[in-house]
Every structure is written in C-alpha cells, then in structure tokens.
mmCIF file of C-alpha atoms in Angstrom:
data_model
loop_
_atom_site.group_PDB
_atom_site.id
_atom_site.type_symbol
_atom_site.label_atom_id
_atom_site.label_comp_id
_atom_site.label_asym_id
_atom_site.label_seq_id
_atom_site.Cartn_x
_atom_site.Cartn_y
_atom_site.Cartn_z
ATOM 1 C CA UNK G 197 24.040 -29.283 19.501
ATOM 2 C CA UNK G 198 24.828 -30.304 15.971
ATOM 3 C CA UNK G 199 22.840 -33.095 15.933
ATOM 4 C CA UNK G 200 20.024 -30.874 16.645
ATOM 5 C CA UNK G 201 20.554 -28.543 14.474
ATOM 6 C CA UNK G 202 20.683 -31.261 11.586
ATOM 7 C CA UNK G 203 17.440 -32.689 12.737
ATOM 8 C CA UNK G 204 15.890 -29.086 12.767
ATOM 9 C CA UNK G 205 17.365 -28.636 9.426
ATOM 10 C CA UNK G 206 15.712 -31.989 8.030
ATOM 11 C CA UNK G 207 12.842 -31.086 9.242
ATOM 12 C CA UNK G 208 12.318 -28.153 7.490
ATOM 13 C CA UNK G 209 12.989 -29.338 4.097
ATOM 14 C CA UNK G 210 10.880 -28.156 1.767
ATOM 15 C CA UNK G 211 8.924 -25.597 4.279
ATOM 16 C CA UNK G 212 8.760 -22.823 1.408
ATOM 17 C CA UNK G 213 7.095 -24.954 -0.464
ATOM 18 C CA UNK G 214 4.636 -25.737 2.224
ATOM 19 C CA UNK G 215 4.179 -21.991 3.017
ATOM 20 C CA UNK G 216 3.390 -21.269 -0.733
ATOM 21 C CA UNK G 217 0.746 -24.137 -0.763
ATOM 22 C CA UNK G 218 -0.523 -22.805 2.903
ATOM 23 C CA UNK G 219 -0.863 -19.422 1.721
ATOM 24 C CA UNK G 220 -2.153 -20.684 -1.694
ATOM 25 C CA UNK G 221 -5.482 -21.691 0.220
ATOM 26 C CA UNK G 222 -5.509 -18.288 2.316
ATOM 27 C CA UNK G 223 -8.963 -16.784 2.178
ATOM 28 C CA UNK G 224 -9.101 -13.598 0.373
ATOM 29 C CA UNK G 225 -8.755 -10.789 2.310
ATOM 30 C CA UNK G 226 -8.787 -12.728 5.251
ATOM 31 C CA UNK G 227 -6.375 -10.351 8.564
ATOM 32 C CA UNK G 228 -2.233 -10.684 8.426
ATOM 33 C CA UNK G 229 -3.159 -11.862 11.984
ATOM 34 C CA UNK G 230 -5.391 -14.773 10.875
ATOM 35 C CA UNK G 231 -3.020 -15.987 8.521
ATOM 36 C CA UNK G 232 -0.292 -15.858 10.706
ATOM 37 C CA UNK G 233 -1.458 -17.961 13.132
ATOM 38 C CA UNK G 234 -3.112 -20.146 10.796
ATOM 39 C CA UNK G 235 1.072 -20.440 9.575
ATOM 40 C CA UNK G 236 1.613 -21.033 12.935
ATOM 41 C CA UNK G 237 -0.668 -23.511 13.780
ATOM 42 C CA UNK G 238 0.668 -25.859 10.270
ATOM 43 C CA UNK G 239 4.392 -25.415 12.313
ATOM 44 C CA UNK G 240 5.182 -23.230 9.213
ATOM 45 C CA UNK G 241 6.897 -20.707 11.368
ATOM 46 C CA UNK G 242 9.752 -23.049 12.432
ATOM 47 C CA UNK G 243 12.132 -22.682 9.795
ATOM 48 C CA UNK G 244 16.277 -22.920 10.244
ATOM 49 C CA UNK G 245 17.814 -20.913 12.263
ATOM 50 C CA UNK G 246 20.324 -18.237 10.381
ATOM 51 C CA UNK G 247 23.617 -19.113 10.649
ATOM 52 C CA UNK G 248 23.118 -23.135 11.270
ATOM 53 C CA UNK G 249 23.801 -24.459 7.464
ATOM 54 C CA UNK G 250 20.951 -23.672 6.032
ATOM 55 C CA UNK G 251 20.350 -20.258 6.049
ATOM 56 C CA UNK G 252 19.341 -19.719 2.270
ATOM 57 C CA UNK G 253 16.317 -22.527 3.422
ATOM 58 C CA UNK G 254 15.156 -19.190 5.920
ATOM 59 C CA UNK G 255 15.374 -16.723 3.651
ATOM 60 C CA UNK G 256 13.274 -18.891 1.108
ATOM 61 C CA UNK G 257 10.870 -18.706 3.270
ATOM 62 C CA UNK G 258 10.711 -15.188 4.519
ATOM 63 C CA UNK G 259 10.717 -14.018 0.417
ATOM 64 C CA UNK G 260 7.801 -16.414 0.094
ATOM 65 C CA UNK G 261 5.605 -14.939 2.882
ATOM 66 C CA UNK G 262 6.647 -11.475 1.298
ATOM 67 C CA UNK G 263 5.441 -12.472 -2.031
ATOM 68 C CA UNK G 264 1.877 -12.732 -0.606
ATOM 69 C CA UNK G 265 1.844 -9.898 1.591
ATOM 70 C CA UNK G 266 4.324 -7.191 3.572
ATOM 71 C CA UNK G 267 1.723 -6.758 6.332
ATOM 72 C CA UNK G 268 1.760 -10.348 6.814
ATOM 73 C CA UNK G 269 5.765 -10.731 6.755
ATOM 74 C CA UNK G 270 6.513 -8.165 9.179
ATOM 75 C CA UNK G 271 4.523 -10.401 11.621
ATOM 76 C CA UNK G 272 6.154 -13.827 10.064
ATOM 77 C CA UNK G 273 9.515 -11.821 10.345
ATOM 78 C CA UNK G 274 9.692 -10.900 13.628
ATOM 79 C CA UNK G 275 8.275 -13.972 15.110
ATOM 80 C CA UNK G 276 10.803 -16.101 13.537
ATOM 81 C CA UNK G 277 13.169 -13.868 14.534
ATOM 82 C CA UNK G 278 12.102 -13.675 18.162
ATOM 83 C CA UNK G 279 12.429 -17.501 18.218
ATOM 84 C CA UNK G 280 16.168 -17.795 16.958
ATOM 85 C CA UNK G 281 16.968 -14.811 19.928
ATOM 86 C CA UNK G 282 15.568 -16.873 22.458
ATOM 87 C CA UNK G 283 17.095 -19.768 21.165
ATOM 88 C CA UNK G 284 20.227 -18.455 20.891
ATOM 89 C CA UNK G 285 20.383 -16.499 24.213
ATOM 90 C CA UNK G 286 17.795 -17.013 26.723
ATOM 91 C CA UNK G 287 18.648 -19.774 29.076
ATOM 92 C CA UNK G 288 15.542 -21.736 29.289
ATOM 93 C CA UNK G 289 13.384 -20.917 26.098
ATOM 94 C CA UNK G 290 9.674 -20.913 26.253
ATOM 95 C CA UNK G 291 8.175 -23.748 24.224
ATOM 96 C CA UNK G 292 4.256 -22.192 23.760
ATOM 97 C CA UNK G 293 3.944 -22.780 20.033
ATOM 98 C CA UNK G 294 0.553 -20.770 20.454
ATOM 99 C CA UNK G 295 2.539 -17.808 21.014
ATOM 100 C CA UNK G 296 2.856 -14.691 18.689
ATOM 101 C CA UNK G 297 5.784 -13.187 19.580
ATOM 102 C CA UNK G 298 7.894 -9.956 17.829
ATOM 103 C CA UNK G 299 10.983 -8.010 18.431
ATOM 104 C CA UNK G 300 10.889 -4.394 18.911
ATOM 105 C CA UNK G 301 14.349 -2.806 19.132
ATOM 106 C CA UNK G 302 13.934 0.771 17.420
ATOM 107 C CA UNK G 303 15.243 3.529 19.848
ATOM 108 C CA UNK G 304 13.751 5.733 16.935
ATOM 109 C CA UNK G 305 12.129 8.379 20.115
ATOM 110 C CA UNK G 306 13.249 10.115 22.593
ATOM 111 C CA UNK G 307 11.453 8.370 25.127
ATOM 112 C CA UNK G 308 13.560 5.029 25.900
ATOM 113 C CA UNK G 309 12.238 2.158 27.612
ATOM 114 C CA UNK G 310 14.248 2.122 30.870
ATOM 115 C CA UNK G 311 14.088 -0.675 33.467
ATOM 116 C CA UNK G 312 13.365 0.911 36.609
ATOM 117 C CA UNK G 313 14.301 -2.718 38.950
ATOM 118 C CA UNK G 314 15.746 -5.815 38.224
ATOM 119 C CA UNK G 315 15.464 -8.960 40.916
ATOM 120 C CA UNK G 316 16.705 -12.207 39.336
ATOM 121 C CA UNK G 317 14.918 -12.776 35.613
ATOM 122 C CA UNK G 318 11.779 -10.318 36.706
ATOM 123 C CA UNK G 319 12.354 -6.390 35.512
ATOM 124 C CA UNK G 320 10.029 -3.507 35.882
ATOM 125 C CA UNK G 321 9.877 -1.231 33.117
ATOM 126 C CA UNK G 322 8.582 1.939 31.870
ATOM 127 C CA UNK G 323 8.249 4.294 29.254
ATOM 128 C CA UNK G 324 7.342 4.289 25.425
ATOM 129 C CA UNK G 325 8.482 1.723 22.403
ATOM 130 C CA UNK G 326 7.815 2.901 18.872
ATOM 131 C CA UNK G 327 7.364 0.860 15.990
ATOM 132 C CA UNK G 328 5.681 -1.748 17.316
ATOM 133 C CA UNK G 329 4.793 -4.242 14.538
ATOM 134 C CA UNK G 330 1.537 -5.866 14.863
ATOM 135 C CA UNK G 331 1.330 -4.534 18.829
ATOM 136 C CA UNK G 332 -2.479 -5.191 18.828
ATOM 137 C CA UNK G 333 -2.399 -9.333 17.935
ATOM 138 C CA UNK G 334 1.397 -10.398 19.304
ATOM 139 C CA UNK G 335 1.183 -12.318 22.614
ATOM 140 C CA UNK G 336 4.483 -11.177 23.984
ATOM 141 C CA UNK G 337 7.298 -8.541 22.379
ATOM 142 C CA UNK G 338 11.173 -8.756 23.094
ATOM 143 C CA UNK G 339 11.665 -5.371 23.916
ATOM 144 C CA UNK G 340 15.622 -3.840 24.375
ATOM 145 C CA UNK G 341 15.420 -1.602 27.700
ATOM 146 C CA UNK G 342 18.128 0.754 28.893
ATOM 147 C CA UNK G 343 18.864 0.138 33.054
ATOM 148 C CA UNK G 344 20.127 3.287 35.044
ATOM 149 C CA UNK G 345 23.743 2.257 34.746
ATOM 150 C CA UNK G 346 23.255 2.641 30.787
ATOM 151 C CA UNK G 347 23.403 -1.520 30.332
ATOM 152 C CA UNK G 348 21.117 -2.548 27.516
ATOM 153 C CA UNK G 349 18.684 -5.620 28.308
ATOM 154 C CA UNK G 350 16.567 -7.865 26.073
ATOM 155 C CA UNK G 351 13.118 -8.248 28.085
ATOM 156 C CA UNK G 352 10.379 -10.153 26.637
ATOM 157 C CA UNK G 353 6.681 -9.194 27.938
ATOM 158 C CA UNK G 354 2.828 -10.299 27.478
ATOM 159 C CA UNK G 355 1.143 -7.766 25.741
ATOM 160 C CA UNK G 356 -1.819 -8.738 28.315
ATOM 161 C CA UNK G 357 0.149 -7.307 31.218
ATOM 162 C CA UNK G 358 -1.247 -4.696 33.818
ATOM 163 C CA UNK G 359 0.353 -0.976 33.182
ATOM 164 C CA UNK G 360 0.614 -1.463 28.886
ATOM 165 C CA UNK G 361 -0.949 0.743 26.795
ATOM 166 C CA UNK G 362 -1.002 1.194 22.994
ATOM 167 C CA UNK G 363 -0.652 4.677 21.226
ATOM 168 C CA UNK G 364 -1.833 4.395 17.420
ATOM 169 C CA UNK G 365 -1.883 8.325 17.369
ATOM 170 C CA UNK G 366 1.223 8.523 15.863
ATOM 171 C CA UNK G 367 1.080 5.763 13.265
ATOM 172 C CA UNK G 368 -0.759 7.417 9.948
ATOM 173 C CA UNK G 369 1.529 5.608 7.340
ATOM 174 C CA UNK G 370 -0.429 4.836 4.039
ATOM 175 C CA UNK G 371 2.408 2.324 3.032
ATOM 176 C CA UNK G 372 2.474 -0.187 5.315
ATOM 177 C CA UNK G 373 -0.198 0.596 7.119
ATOM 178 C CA UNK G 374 -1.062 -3.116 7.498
ATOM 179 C CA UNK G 375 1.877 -3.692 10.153
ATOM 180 C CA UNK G 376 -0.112 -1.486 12.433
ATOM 181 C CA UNK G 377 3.019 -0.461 13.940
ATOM 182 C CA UNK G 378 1.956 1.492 17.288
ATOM 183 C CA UNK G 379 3.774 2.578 19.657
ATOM 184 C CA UNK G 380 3.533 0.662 23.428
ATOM 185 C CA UNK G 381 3.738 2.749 26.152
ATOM 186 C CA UNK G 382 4.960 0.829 29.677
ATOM 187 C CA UNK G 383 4.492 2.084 33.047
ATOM 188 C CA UNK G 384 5.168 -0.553 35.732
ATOM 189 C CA UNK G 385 4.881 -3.091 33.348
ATOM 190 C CA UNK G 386 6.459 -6.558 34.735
ATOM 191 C CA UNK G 387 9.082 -8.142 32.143
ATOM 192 C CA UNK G 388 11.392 -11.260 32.179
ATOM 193 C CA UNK G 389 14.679 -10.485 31.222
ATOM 194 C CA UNK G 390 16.054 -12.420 28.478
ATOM 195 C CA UNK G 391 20.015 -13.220 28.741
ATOM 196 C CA UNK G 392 22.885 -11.326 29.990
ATOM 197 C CA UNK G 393 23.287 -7.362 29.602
ATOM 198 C CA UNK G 394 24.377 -6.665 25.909
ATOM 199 C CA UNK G 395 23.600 -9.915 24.960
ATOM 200 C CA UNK G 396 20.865 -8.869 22.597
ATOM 201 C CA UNK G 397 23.560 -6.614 20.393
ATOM 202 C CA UNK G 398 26.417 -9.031 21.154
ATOM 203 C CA UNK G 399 25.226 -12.235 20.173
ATOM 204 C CA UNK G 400 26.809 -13.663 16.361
ATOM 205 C CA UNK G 401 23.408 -13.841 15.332
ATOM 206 C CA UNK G 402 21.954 -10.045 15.471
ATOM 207 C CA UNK G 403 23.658 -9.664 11.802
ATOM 208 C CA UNK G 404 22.328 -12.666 10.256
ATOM 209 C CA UNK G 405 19.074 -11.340 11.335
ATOM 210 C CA UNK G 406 19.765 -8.101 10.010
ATOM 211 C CA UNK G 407 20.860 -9.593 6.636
ATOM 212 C CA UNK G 408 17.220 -11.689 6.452
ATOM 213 C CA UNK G 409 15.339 -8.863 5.898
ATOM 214 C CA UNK G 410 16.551 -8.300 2.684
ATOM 215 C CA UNK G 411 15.018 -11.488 1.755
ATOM 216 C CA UNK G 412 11.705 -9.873 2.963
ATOM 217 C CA UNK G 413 12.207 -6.767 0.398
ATOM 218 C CA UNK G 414 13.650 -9.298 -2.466
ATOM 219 C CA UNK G 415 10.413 -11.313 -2.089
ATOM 220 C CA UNK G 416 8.038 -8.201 -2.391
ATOM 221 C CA UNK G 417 9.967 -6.838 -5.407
ATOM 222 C CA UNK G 418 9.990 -9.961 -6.867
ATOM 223 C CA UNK G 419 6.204 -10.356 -6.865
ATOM 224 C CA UNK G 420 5.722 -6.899 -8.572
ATOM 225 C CA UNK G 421 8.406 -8.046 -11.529
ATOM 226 C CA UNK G 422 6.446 -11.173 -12.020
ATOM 227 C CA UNK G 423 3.027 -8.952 -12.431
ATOM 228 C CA UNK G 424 4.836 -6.999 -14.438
ATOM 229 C CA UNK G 425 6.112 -10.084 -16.594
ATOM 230 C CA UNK G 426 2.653 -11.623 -16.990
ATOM 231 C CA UNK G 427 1.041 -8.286 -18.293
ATOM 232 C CA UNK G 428 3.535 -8.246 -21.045
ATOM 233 C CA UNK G 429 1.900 -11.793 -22.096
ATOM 234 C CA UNK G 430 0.820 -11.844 -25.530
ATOM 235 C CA UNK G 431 1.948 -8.307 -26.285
ATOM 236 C CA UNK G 432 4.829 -6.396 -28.053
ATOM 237 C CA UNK G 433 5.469 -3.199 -26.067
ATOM 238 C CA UNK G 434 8.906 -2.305 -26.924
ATOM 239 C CA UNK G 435 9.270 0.014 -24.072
ATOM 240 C CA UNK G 436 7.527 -2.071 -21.545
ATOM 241 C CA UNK G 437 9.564 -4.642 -22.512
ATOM 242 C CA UNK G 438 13.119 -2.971 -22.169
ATOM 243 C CA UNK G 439 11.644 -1.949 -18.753
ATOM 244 C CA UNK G 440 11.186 -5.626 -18.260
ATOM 245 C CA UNK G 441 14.331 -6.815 -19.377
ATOM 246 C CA UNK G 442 15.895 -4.432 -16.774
ATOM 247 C CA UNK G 443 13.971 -5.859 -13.711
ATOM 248 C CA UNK G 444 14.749 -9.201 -14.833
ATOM 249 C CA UNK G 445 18.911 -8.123 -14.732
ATOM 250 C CA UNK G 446 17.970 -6.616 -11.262
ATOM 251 C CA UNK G 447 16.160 -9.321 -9.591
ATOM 252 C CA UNK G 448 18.851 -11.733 -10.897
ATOM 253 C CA UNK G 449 21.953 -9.926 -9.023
ATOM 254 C CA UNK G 450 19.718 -9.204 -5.657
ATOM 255 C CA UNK G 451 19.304 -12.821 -5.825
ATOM 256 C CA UNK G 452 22.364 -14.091 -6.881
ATOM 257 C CA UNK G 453 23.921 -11.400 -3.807
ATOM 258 C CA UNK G 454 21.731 -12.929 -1.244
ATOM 259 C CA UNK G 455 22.699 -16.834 -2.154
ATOM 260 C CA UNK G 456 26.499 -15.652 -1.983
ATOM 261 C CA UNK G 457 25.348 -13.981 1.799
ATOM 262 C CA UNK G 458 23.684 -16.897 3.141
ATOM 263 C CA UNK G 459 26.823 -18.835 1.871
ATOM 264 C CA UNK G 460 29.017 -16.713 3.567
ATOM 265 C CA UNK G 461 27.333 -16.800 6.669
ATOM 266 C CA UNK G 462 26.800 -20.254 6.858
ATOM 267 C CA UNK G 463 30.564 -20.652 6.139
ATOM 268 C CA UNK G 464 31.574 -18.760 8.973
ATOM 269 C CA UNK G 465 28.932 -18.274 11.737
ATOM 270 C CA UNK G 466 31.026 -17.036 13.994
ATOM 271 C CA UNK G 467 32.591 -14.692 11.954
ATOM 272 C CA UNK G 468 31.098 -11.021 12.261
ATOM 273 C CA UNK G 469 28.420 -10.263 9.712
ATOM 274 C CA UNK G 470 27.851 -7.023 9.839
ATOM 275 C CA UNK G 471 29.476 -5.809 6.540
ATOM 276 C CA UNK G 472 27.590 -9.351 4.995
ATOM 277 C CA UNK G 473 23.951 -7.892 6.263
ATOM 278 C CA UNK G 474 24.886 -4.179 5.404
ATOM 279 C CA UNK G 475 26.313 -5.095 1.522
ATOM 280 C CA UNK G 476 22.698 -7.147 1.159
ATOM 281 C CA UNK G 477 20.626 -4.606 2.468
ATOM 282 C CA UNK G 478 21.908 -1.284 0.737
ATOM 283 C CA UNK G 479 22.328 -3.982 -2.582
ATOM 284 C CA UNK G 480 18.494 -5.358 -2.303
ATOM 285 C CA UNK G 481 17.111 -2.059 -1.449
ATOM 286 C CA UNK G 482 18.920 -0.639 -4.632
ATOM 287 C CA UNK G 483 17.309 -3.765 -6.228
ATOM 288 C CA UNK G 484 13.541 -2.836 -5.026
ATOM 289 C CA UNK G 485 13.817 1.081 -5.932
ATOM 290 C CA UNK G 486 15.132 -0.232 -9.473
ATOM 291 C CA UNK G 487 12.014 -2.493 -9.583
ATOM 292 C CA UNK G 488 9.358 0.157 -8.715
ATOM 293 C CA UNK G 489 10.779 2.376 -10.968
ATOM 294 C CA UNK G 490 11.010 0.176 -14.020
ATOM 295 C CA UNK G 491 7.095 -1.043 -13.264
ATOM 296 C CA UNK G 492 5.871 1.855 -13.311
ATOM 297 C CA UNK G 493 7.159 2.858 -16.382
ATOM 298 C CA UNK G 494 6.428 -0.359 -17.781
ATOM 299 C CA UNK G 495 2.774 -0.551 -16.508
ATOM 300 C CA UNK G 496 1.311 2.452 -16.434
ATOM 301 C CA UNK G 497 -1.242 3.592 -14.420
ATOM 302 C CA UNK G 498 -3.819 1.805 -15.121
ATOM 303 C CA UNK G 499 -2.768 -1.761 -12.926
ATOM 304 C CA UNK G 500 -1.508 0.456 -10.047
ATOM 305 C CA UNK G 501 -5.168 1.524 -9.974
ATOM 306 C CA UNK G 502 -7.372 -1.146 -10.846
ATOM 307 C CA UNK G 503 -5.293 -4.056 -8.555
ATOM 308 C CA UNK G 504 -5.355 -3.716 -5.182
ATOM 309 C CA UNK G 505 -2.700 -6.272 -4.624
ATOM 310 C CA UNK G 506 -0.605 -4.921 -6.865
ATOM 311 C CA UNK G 507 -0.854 -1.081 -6.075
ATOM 312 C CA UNK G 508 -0.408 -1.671 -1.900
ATOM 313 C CA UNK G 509 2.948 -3.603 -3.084
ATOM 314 C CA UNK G 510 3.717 -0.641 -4.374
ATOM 315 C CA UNK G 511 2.982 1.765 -1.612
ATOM 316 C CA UNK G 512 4.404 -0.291 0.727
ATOM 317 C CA UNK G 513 7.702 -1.484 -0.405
ATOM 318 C CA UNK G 514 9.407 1.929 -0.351
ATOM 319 C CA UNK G 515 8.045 2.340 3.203
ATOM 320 C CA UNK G 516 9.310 -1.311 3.933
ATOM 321 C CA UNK G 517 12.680 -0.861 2.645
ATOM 322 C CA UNK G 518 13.328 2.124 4.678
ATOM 323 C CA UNK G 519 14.096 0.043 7.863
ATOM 324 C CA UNK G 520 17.435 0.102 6.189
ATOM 325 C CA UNK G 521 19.303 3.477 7.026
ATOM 326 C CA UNK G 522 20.900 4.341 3.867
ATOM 327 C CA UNK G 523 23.674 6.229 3.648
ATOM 328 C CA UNK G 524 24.231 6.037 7.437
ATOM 329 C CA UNK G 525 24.995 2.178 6.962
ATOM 330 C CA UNK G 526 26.775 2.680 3.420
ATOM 331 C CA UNK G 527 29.201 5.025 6.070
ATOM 332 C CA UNK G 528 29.129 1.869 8.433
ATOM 333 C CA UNK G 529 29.948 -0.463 5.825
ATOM 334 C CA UNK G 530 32.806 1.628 4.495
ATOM 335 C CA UNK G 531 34.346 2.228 7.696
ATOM 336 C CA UNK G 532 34.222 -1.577 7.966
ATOM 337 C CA UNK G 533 35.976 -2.448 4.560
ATOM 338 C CA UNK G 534 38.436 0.218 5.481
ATOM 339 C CA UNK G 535 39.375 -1.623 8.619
ATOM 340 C CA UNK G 536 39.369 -5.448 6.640
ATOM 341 C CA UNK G 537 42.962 -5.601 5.329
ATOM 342 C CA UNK G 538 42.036 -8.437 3.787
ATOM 343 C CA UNK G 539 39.506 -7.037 1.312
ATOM 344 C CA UNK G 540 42.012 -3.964 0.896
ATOM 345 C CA UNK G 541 43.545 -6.536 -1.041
ATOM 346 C CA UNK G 542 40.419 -7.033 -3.352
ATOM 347 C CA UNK G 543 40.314 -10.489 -2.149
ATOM 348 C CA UNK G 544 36.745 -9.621 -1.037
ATOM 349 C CA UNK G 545 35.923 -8.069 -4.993
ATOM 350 C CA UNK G 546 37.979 -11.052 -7.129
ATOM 351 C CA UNK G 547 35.481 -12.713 -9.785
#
C-alpha cells in the first residue's frame, strides 16, 4: 500500500502547477462543467489523497481551482473527494476516469433519503437530497441514506437512473448560484452501496476531507486580496493601503494555519482530525470575512461593479463559507479541547 501511495504521490508532483497552466488556457466564460471535464480529461483531478504524506500537495490544488472560480471548485471538490471515499472504503473501486462524480451528505431537510431494501451491494432508495452540487452534469453522486433500523449507508448512484428527479425550485441563491445546487428527489431509484454501515462517518478520512475545504475558501479569498493588491499599483491611497496591509497579515496566518494542518494530519493519519478540520475551518472562514471586509473598504464600489469576476467572488464567498456551521462547530471544537488533556496542558498552544 505504501508503495502505491508513493507512486501516486510522485505522480502528482507539480499538478497545481499544471492546473494553473490548464485553467490558464480556459476559454472565457466557457460552463464550470466544461472545464471540469476538460480537468478531467488532462488527469488533473487525480491529486494525493489527504492523509497519505502529501496532503498540503491537495490542498494546493483545490486553492488553485478556487482561485479561478467557486462554481467550478465545488464540482473539482467533490469529485476529488468522492474518489479518496471510494478509495478508502469501497471494496472494489470503479476505475471510469470519464466519470463526474460528487458527494452529497447534507441532511439539511426534513425529508431523508431512506433505503427502502438492501440485497447484497444493490439498495433501493427513496426520498429527497438537498444541496446537490452540480446535480444536472455529475454522472453518479455518493449519497448517505438512512435504512429502517436507523444505520447510515454511503450509496453511490447514476444520475441517469429510472425514478430520479431534480427539484431546482428551491435553489434561488444569487451567491453561488453557479453550483446549481438542486435538490434530487429518489423514488425507487436503484443504488450500489458503498462499504459497511457507518463507514462513510467512521472512516479516518471524513475529517481530512472536512479540513480541505478550507483550502477551497483560502483560495477564493486569496484571489480577491491579490485584485485588491494590483489596484493599489502605482497609487498612494493611504487608507486603501492600511486595508491592504491587513489582508496581507490575514492571508498569511490562514495560510500559515493550513500548512501546520496538513502537517498534522499527515503526521498522524490515524489520529482523529476533527478538532484539526474544525480549528481550520472556523480560522479560514474568519480569514475570508476579514478579506471581504477589508476589500471593500479598500476598493470601493466601483471594481465590485464594473468586474464581473471580481464582484461574483464576492457574492459568493460568504455563501461558500457558510458550509461551515459556526458557532455550532466552535461548541464542537471546545467540547473537544475540553476532553484533550493533553492540550489542557497548552502543549497544543506552545510557540
């Protein structure tokens, strides 16, 4: 297993680089959907798996997709993600590199995807998933499903399949809107389940995944500071300047925190991250509210009006970021330190 891990690792050396040339040549205004396959078909979405050595390499390469566009990263994000599940727990993993796959875990509504049989790998399901990232161009979606004994199930199924429908009634998001995140509504839909019962949860990885997405929001905020750094080009805004001087401070530490994660986890992949992805999250969001609000002030209107780029950043970070919980996680993450005798002995704080 190591050796392949290693070789994966070698192999994508360098891939950020490769993704920023890729999407360097992207035609303007060309779908999320085109571009993501077009990613896809370079082999740009095979990147390391989190938790394997070289899980700063991943990130890299996540923030770089988010620097061009959050549409196109929730896509690139939940593909790659769907492949390190399915390597990590599904027995035999499908090899189809033509396939656009996503993960769709919310249990947001009240209307839970249940799994009405089970024989061998094969489940029927029914009932409605929201938040559905890209539901109208992904090939297949790892969906978690509740059973009648209350087990939780990771089931992956073809968006193609008899009995799915897609609600976009409900999606009217102006930030964001990009993701298209629908809801899919299953009735009698036939799924392959995708390891054991809890396995989905369970698994070492579901917090490393959780942590990447911060790299997602670091890359988007970090685009807007470097607009925000080239308008000051050439002039002497004192106050625009200060402004930038503060994102610069901000960006550093989000970065600086997410290098010390990926350490961490790489360190000890066994190890339960889940006070790891929470500290990076609640820090990066922190970072990317501090960014927007020193842009603004630093830019004015006029940019956030006149470049389109620049001003659906904008709108659609805030949205973005909200995939983390807040102050229901900070509560998490307390409870958590609480428990760690070790860090009650500020090991976990010492410079």
């Amino acid at each position: 297993m190591a050796t392949l891990v290693d070789e994966n690792n070698r192999k994508t050396d360098g891939v950020e680089q490769r993704i920023a040339m890729r999407l360097r040549d992207a035609d303007v205004g060309a779908p999320v959907a085109e571009v993501m396959r077009d990613l896809m078909a370079a082999g740009l979405d095979h990147i390391p798996l989190p938790g394997h050595g070289a899980t700063l390499k991943r990130w890299q390469a996540l923030e770089r997709v988010a620097r061009h566009d959050l549409g196109l990263v929730k896509l690139y994000e939940g593909h790659t993600d769907a492949l390190a599940i399915l390597q990590e727990i599904d027995v035999h993993p499908p090899s189809s590199a033509a396939t656009l796959r996503a993960v769709w875990a919310s249990e947001a509504r009240a209307e839970p995807m249940t799994i009405r049989s089970v024989e061998g790998t094969r489940a029927i399901i029914g009932g409605r998933k929201s938040w559905c990232s890209g539901a109208r161009v992904v090939d297949e979606g790892l969906m978690t499903a509740v059973d009648p004994t209350g087990k939780r199930w990771l089931v992956a199924v073809k968006l193609s399949a008899a009995g799915i429908t897609i609600d976009e009634t409900r999606w009217n998001a102006v930030g964001m809107r990009g993701s298209a995140s629908f809801d899919v509504v299953c009735d009698g839909v036939d799924a392959r389940v995708v390891g054991a019962s809890g396995a989905y949860l369970e698994r070492r990885g579901f917090w490393h995944g959780g942590a990447g997405i911060a790299a997602c929001w670091f890359g988007a905020a970090a685009s807007i500071g470097a607009r925000v750094r080239d308008l000051q080009r050439g002039r002497d805004d004192v106050h625009a300047l200060a402004h930038l001087g503060a994102i610069d401070a901000t960006l550093a530490s989000g970065a600086a925190l997410l290098r010390e994660a990926a350490a961490a986890i790489d360190l000890a992949p066994g190890r339960d991250a889940m006070r790891i992805a929470l500290r990076a999250r609640g820090a990066v969001s922190d970072v990317c509210e501090g960014v927007i609000h020193h842009a603004m002030r630093a830019i004015g209107a006029g940019p956030l009006c006149n470049e389109a780029d620049l001003a659906q950043r904008v709108a659609d970070l805030p949205i973005f970021i909200r995939q983390s919980r807040a102050e229901h996680d900070q509560v998490a993450q307390a409870r958590a330190l609480l428990a760690d005798e070790r860090e009650m002995r500020d090991v976990g704080w010492a410079l």
